[in-house]
Amino acid sequence: VHLVESGGGSVQAGGSLRLSCAISGFTEKSYCLSWFRQAGGKEREGVATIDSDGIKNVADSLKGRFTISKDNAEDTLYLQLNSLQVEDTATYFCAASPFKYDCHTGSWSRAEYGMEYWGKGTLVTISL
């Protein structure tokens, strides 16, 4: 299984980016896909999840600005980032679990623990 993120870059505050995660070798019919991020010197934090039924969840602090989606035909996971703020600067990782339950644990730390496959991340830098 391989997950490869792309779409990161440097933008000014208020701008937008769309991150992509190309997924290969992952053939599960029931699953959980996710985005996490990690800023320098901080712990990794959950951003969003989407399960095989299309049920989405976005971290409360990011709702209204970030949107998760997936294209099953292209085996690609997306994260739309709008109204970006300096505090959004981080490396963004996509991850996958073969268990749909991991999208519905109610805990980002448990969701992170359940992810079996991870990409290497894409860097997003927001400047004033």
JSON list of N, CA and C in Angstrom, two decimals, residues 32-37 44-50 56-63 68 79 93 102-115 118:
[
{"chain": "A", "resi": 32, "resn": "CYS", "atom": "N", "xyz": [-11.37, 3.48, 6.42]},
{"chain": "A", "resi": 32, "resn": "CYS", "atom": "CA", "xyz": [-11.34, 4.84, 6.90]},
{"chain": "A", "resi": 32, "resn": "CYS", "atom": "C", "xyz": [-10.12, 5.54, 6.32]},
{"chain": "A", "resi": 33, "resn": "LEU", "atom": "N", "xyz": [-10.33, 6.69, 5.70]},
{"chain": "A", "resi": 33, "resn": "LEU", "atom": "CA", "xyz": [-9.24, 7.50, 5.19]},
{"chain": "A", "resi": 33, "resn": "LEU", "atom": "C", "xyz": [-9.18, 8.80, 6.00]},
{"chain": "A", "resi": 34, "resn": "SER", "atom": "N", "xyz": [-8.01, 9.33, 6.15]},
{"chain": "A", "resi": 34, "resn": "SER", "atom": "CA", "xyz": [-7.90, 10.49, 7.04]},
{"chain": "A", "resi": 34, "resn": "SER", "atom": "C", "xyz": [-6.78, 11.43, 6.62]},
{"chain": "A", "resi": 35, "resn": "TRP", "atom": "N", "xyz": [-6.85, 12.63, 7.17]},
{"chain": "A", "resi": 35, "resn": "TRP", "atom": "CA", "xyz": [-5.79, 13.62, 7.10]},
{"chain": "A", "resi": 35, "resn": "TRP", "atom": "C", "xyz": [-5.40, 14.01, 8.52]},
{"chain": "A", "resi": 36, "resn": "PHE", "atom": "N", "xyz": [-4.11, 14.06, 8.74]},
{"chain": "A", "resi": 36, "resn": "PHE", "atom": "CA", "xyz": [-3.56, 14.58, 9.98]},
{"chain": "A", "resi": 36, "resn": "PHE", "atom": "C", "xyz": [-2.54, 15.66, 9.61]},
{"chain": "A", "resi": 37, "resn": "ARG", "atom": "N", "xyz": [-2.17, 16.45, 10.59]},
{"chain": "A", "resi": 37, "resn": "ARG", "atom": "CA", "xyz": [-1.13, 17.44, 10.34]},
{"chain": "A", "resi": 37, "resn": "ARG", "atom": "C", "xyz": [-0.23, 17.58, 11.54]},
{"chain": "A", "resi": 44, "resn": "ARG", "atom": "N", "xyz": [1.24, 15.51, 16.36]},
{"chain": "A", "resi": 44, "resn": "ARG", "atom": "CA", "xyz": [0.37, 15.37, 15.19]},
{"chain": "A", "resi": 44, "resn": "ARG", "atom": "C", "xyz": [-1.08, 15.49, 15.65]},
{"chain": "A", "resi": 45, "resn": "GLU", "atom": "N", "xyz": [-1.90, 16.16, 14.86]},
{"chain": "A", "resi": 45, "resn": "GLU", "atom": "CA", "xyz": [-3.30, 16.34, 15.23]},
{"chain": "A", "resi": 45, "resn": "GLU", "atom": "C", "xyz": [-4.21, 15.93, 14.08]},
{"chain": "A", "resi": 46, "resn": "GLY", "atom": "N", "xyz": [-5.38, 15.46, 14.43]},
{"chain": "A", "resi": 46, "resn": "GLY", "atom": "CA", "xyz": [-6.34, 15.03, 13.44]},
{"chain": "A", "resi": 46, "resn": "GLY", "atom": "C", "xyz": [-6.98, 16.21, 12.74]},
{"chain": "A", "resi": 47, "resn": "VAL", "atom": "N", "xyz": [-7.20, 16.04, 11.44]},
{"chain": "A", "resi": 47, "resn": "VAL", "atom": "CA", "xyz": [-7.82, 17.09, 10.64]},
{"chain": "A", "resi": 47, "resn": "VAL", "atom": "C", "xyz": [-9.20, 16.66, 10.16]},
{"chain": "A", "resi": 48, "resn": "ALA", "atom": "N", "xyz": [-9.25, 15.51, 9.47]},
{"chain": "A", "resi": 48, "resn": "ALA", "atom": "CA", "xyz": [-10.52, 15.06, 8.90]},
{"chain": "A", "resi": 48, "resn": "ALA", "atom": "C", "xyz": [-10.46, 13.58, 8.58]},
{"chain": "A", "resi": 49, "resn": "THR", "atom": "N", "xyz": [-11.65, 12.97, 8.55]},
{"chain": "A", "resi": 49, "resn": "THR", "atom": "CA", "xyz": [-11.76, 11.57, 8.13]},
{"chain": "A", "resi": 49, "resn": "THR", "atom": "C", "xyz": [-12.93, 11.42, 7.18]},
{"chain": "A", "resi": 50, "resn": "ILE", "atom": "N", "xyz": [-12.87, 10.38, 6.39]},
{"chain": "A", "resi": 50, "resn": "ILE", "atom": "CA", "xyz": [-13.98, 9.99, 5.53]},
{"chain": "A", "resi": 50, "resn": "ILE", "atom": "C", "xyz": [-13.98, 8.48, 5.44]},
{"chain": "A", "resi": 56, "resn": "LYS", "atom": "N", "xyz": [-18.29, 11.89, 6.58]},
{"chain": "A", "resi": 56, "resn": "LYS", "atom": "CA", "xyz": [-17.15, 12.75, 6.83]},
{"chain": "A", "resi": 56, "resn": "LYS", "atom": "C", "xyz": [-17.15, 13.31, 8.25]},
{"chain": "A", "resi": 57, "resn": "ASN", "atom": "N", "xyz": [-15.94, 13.61, 8.69]},
{"chain": "A", "resi": 57, "resn": "ASN", "atom": "CA", "xyz": [-15.80, 14.28, 9.97]},
{"chain": "A", "resi": 57, "resn": "ASN", "atom": "C", "xyz": [-14.61, 15.22, 9.86]},
{"chain": "A", "resi": 58, "resn": "VAL", "atom": "N", "xyz": [-14.77, 16.43, 10.34]},
{"chain": "A", "resi": 58, "resn": "VAL", "atom": "CA", "xyz": [-13.70, 17.42, 10.33]},
{"chain": "A", "resi": 58, "resn": "VAL", "atom": "C", "xyz": [-13.52, 17.92, 11.76]},
{"chain": "A", "resi": 59, "resn": "ALA", "atom": "N", "xyz": [-12.29, 18.12, 12.16]},
{"chain": "A", "resi": 59, "resn": "ALA", "atom": "CA", "xyz": [-12.01, 18.63, 13.49]},
{"chain": "A", "resi": 59, "resn": "ALA", "atom": "C", "xyz": [-12.80, 19.91, 13.74]},
{"chain": "A", "resi": 60, "resn": "ASP", "atom": "N", "xyz": [-13.35, 20.03, 14.93]},
{"chain": "A", "resi": 60, "resn": "ASP", "atom": "CA", "xyz": [-14.23, 21.15, 15.25]},
{"chain": "A", "resi": 60, "resn": "ASP", "atom": "C", "xyz": [-13.59, 22.50, 14.93]},
{"chain": "A", "resi": 61, "resn": "SER", "atom": "N", "xyz": [-12.32, 22.64, 15.23]},
{"chain": "A", "resi": 61, "resn": "SER", "atom": "CA", "xyz": [-11.65, 23.93, 15.03]},
{"chain": "A", "resi": 61, "resn": "SER", "atom": "C", "xyz": [-11.43, 24.26, 13.57]},
{"chain": "A", "resi": 62, "resn": "LEU", "atom": "N", "xyz": [-11.64, 23.28, 12.70]},
{"chain": "A", "resi": 62, "resn": "LEU", "atom": "CA", "xyz": [-11.37, 23.49, 11.27]},
{"chain": "A", "resi": 62, "resn": "LEU", "atom": "C", "xyz": [-12.64, 23.46, 10.43]},
{"chain": "A", "resi": 63, "resn": "LYS", "atom": "N", "xyz": [-13.75, 23.15, 11.04]},
{"chain": "A", "resi": 63, "resn": "LYS", "atom": "CA", "xyz": [-15.01, 23.10, 10.30]},
{"chain": "A", "resi": 63, "resn": "LYS", "atom": "C", "xyz": [-15.32, 24.46, 9.69]},
{"chain": "A", "resi": 68, "resn": "ILE", "atom": "N", "xyz": [-13.00, 17.50, 3.37]},
{"chain": "A", "resi": 68, "resn": "ILE", "atom": "CA", "xyz": [-12.42, 16.25, 2.91]},
{"chain": "A", "resi": 68, "resn": "ILE", "atom": "C", "xyz": [-13.33, 15.62, 1.87]},
{"chain": "A", "resi": 79, "resn": "LEU", "atom": "N", "xyz": [-8.11, 17.10, 0.29]},
{"chain": "A", "resi": 79, "resn": "LEU", "atom": "CA", "xyz": [-8.39, 18.00, 1.41]},
{"chain": "A", "resi": 79, "resn": "LEU", "atom": "C", "xyz": [-8.36, 19.42, 0.87]},
{"chain": "A", "resi": 93, "resn": "PHE", "atom": "N", "xyz": [-0.45, 14.94, 6.42]},
{"chain": "A", "resi": 93, "resn": "PHE", "atom": "CA", "xyz": [-0.30, 13.53, 6.10]},
{"chain": "A", "resi": 93, "resn": "PHE", "atom": "C", "xyz": [-1.66, 12.91, 5.80]},
{"chain": "A", "resi": 102, "resn": "ASP", "atom": "N", "xyz": [-12.50, 3.07, 12.58]},
{"chain": "A", "resi": 102, "resn": "ASP", "atom": "CA", "xyz": [-11.50, 4.06, 12.97]},
{"chain": "A", "resi": 102, "resn": "ASP", "atom": "C", "xyz": [-11.90, 5.49, 12.62]},
{"chain": "A", "resi": 103, "resn": "CYS", "atom": "N", "xyz": [-12.90, 5.63, 11.80]},
{"chain": "A", "resi": 103, "resn": "CYS", "atom": "CA", "xyz": [-13.41, 6.97, 11.49]},
{"chain": "A", "resi": 103, "resn": "CYS", "atom": "C", "xyz": [-14.42, 7.44, 12.53]},
{"chain": "A", "resi": 104, "resn": "HIS", "atom": "N", "xyz": [-14.82, 6.52, 13.43]},
{"chain": "A", "resi": 104, "resn": "HIS", "atom": "CA", "xyz": [-15.93, 6.83, 14.33]},
{"chain": "A", "resi": 104, "resn": "HIS", "atom": "C", "xyz": [-15.61, 6.51, 15.78]},
{"chain": "A", "resi": 105, "resn": "THR", "atom": "N", "xyz": [-14.36, 6.66, 16.16]},
{"chain": "A", "resi": 105, "resn": "THR", "atom": "CA", "xyz": [-13.96, 6.35, 17.53]},
{"chain": "A", "resi": 105, "resn": "THR", "atom": "C", "xyz": [-14.31, 7.47, 18.49]},
{"chain": "A", "resi": 106, "resn": "GLY", "atom": "N", "xyz": [-14.54, 8.68, 17.95]},
{"chain": "A", "resi": 106, "resn": "GLY", "atom": "CA", "xyz": [-14.80, 9.81, 18.83]},
{"chain": "A", "resi": 106, "resn": "GLY", "atom": "C", "xyz": [-13.54, 10.41, 19.42]},
{"chain": "A", "resi": 107, "resn": "SER", "atom": "N", "xyz": [-12.40, 9.89, 19.01]},
{"chain": "A", "resi": 107, "resn": "SER", "atom": "CA", "xyz": [-11.13, 10.36, 19.55]},
{"chain": "A", "resi": 107, "resn": "SER", "atom": "C", "xyz": [-10.11, 10.42, 18.42]},
{"chain": "A", "resi": 108, "resn": "TRP", "atom": "N", "xyz": [-9.49, 11.56, 18.24]},
{"chain": "A", "resi": 108, "resn": "TRP", "atom": "CA", "xyz": [-8.48, 11.67, 17.20]},
{"chain": "A", "resi": 108, "resn": "TRP", "atom": "C", "xyz": [-7.25, 10.82, 17.51]},
{"chain": "A", "resi": 109, "resn": "SER", "atom": "N", "xyz": [-6.93, 10.68, 18.75]},
{"chain": "A", "resi": 109, "resn": "SER", "atom": "CA", "xyz": [-5.76, 9.88, 19.09]},
{"chain": "A", "resi": 109, "resn": "SER", "atom": "C", "xyz": [-6.02, 8.41, 18.79]},
{"chain": "A", "resi": 110, "resn": "ARG", "atom": "N", "xyz": [-7.25, 7.93, 19.05]},
{"chain": "A", "resi": 110, "resn": "ARG", "atom": "CA", "xyz": [-7.57, 6.55, 18.71]},
{"chain": "A", "resi": 110, "resn": "ARG", "atom": "C", "xyz": [-7.62, 6.36, 17.20]},
{"chain": "A", "resi": 111, "resn": "ALA", "atom": "N", "xyz": [-8.13, 7.35, 16.49]},
{"chain": "A", "resi": 111, "resn": "ALA", "atom": "CA", "xyz": [-8.15, 7.28, 15.04]},
{"chain": "A", "resi": 111, "resn": "ALA", "atom": "C", "xyz": [-6.73, 7.20, 14.49]},
{"chain": "A", "resi": 112, "resn": "GLU", "atom": "N", "xyz": [-5.86, 8.03, 15.04]},
{"chain": "A", "resi": 112, "resn": "GLU", "atom": "CA", "xyz": [-4.47, 8.02, 14.58]},
{"chain": "A", "resi": 112, "resn": "GLU", "atom": "C", "xyz": [-3.83, 6.66, 14.85]},
{"chain": "A", "resi": 113, "resn": "TYR", "atom": "N", "xyz": [-4.11, 6.11, 16.00]},
{"chain": "A", "resi": 113, "resn": "TYR", "atom": "CA", "xyz": [-3.55, 4.80, 16.36]},
{"chain": "A", "resi": 113, "resn": "TYR", "atom": "C", "xyz": [-4.03, 3.73, 15.39]},
{"chain": "A", "resi": 114, "resn": "GLY", "atom": "N", "xyz": [-5.24, 3.86, 14.90]},
{"chain": "A", "resi": 114, "resn": "GLY", "atom": "CA", "xyz": [-5.80, 2.85, 14.02]},
{"chain": "A", "resi": 114, "resn": "GLY", "atom": "C", "xyz": [-5.32, 2.91, 12.58]},
{"chain": "A", "resi": 115, "resn": "MET", "atom": "N", "xyz": [-4.71, 4.03, 12.18]},
{"chain": "A", "resi": 115, "resn": "MET", "atom": "CA", "xyz": [-4.26, 4.14, 10.80]},
{"chain": "A", "resi": 115, "resn": "MET", "atom": "C", "xyz": [-3.06, 3.22, 10.57]},
{"chain": "A", "resi": 118, "resn": "TRP", "atom": "N", "xyz": [0.49, 5.22, 6.03]},
{"chain": "A", "resi": 118, "resn": "TRP", "atom": "CA", "xyz": [0.72, 6.66, 6.06]},
{"chain": "A", "resi": 118, "resn": "TRP", "atom": "C", "xyz": [1.53, 7.11, 4.86]}
]
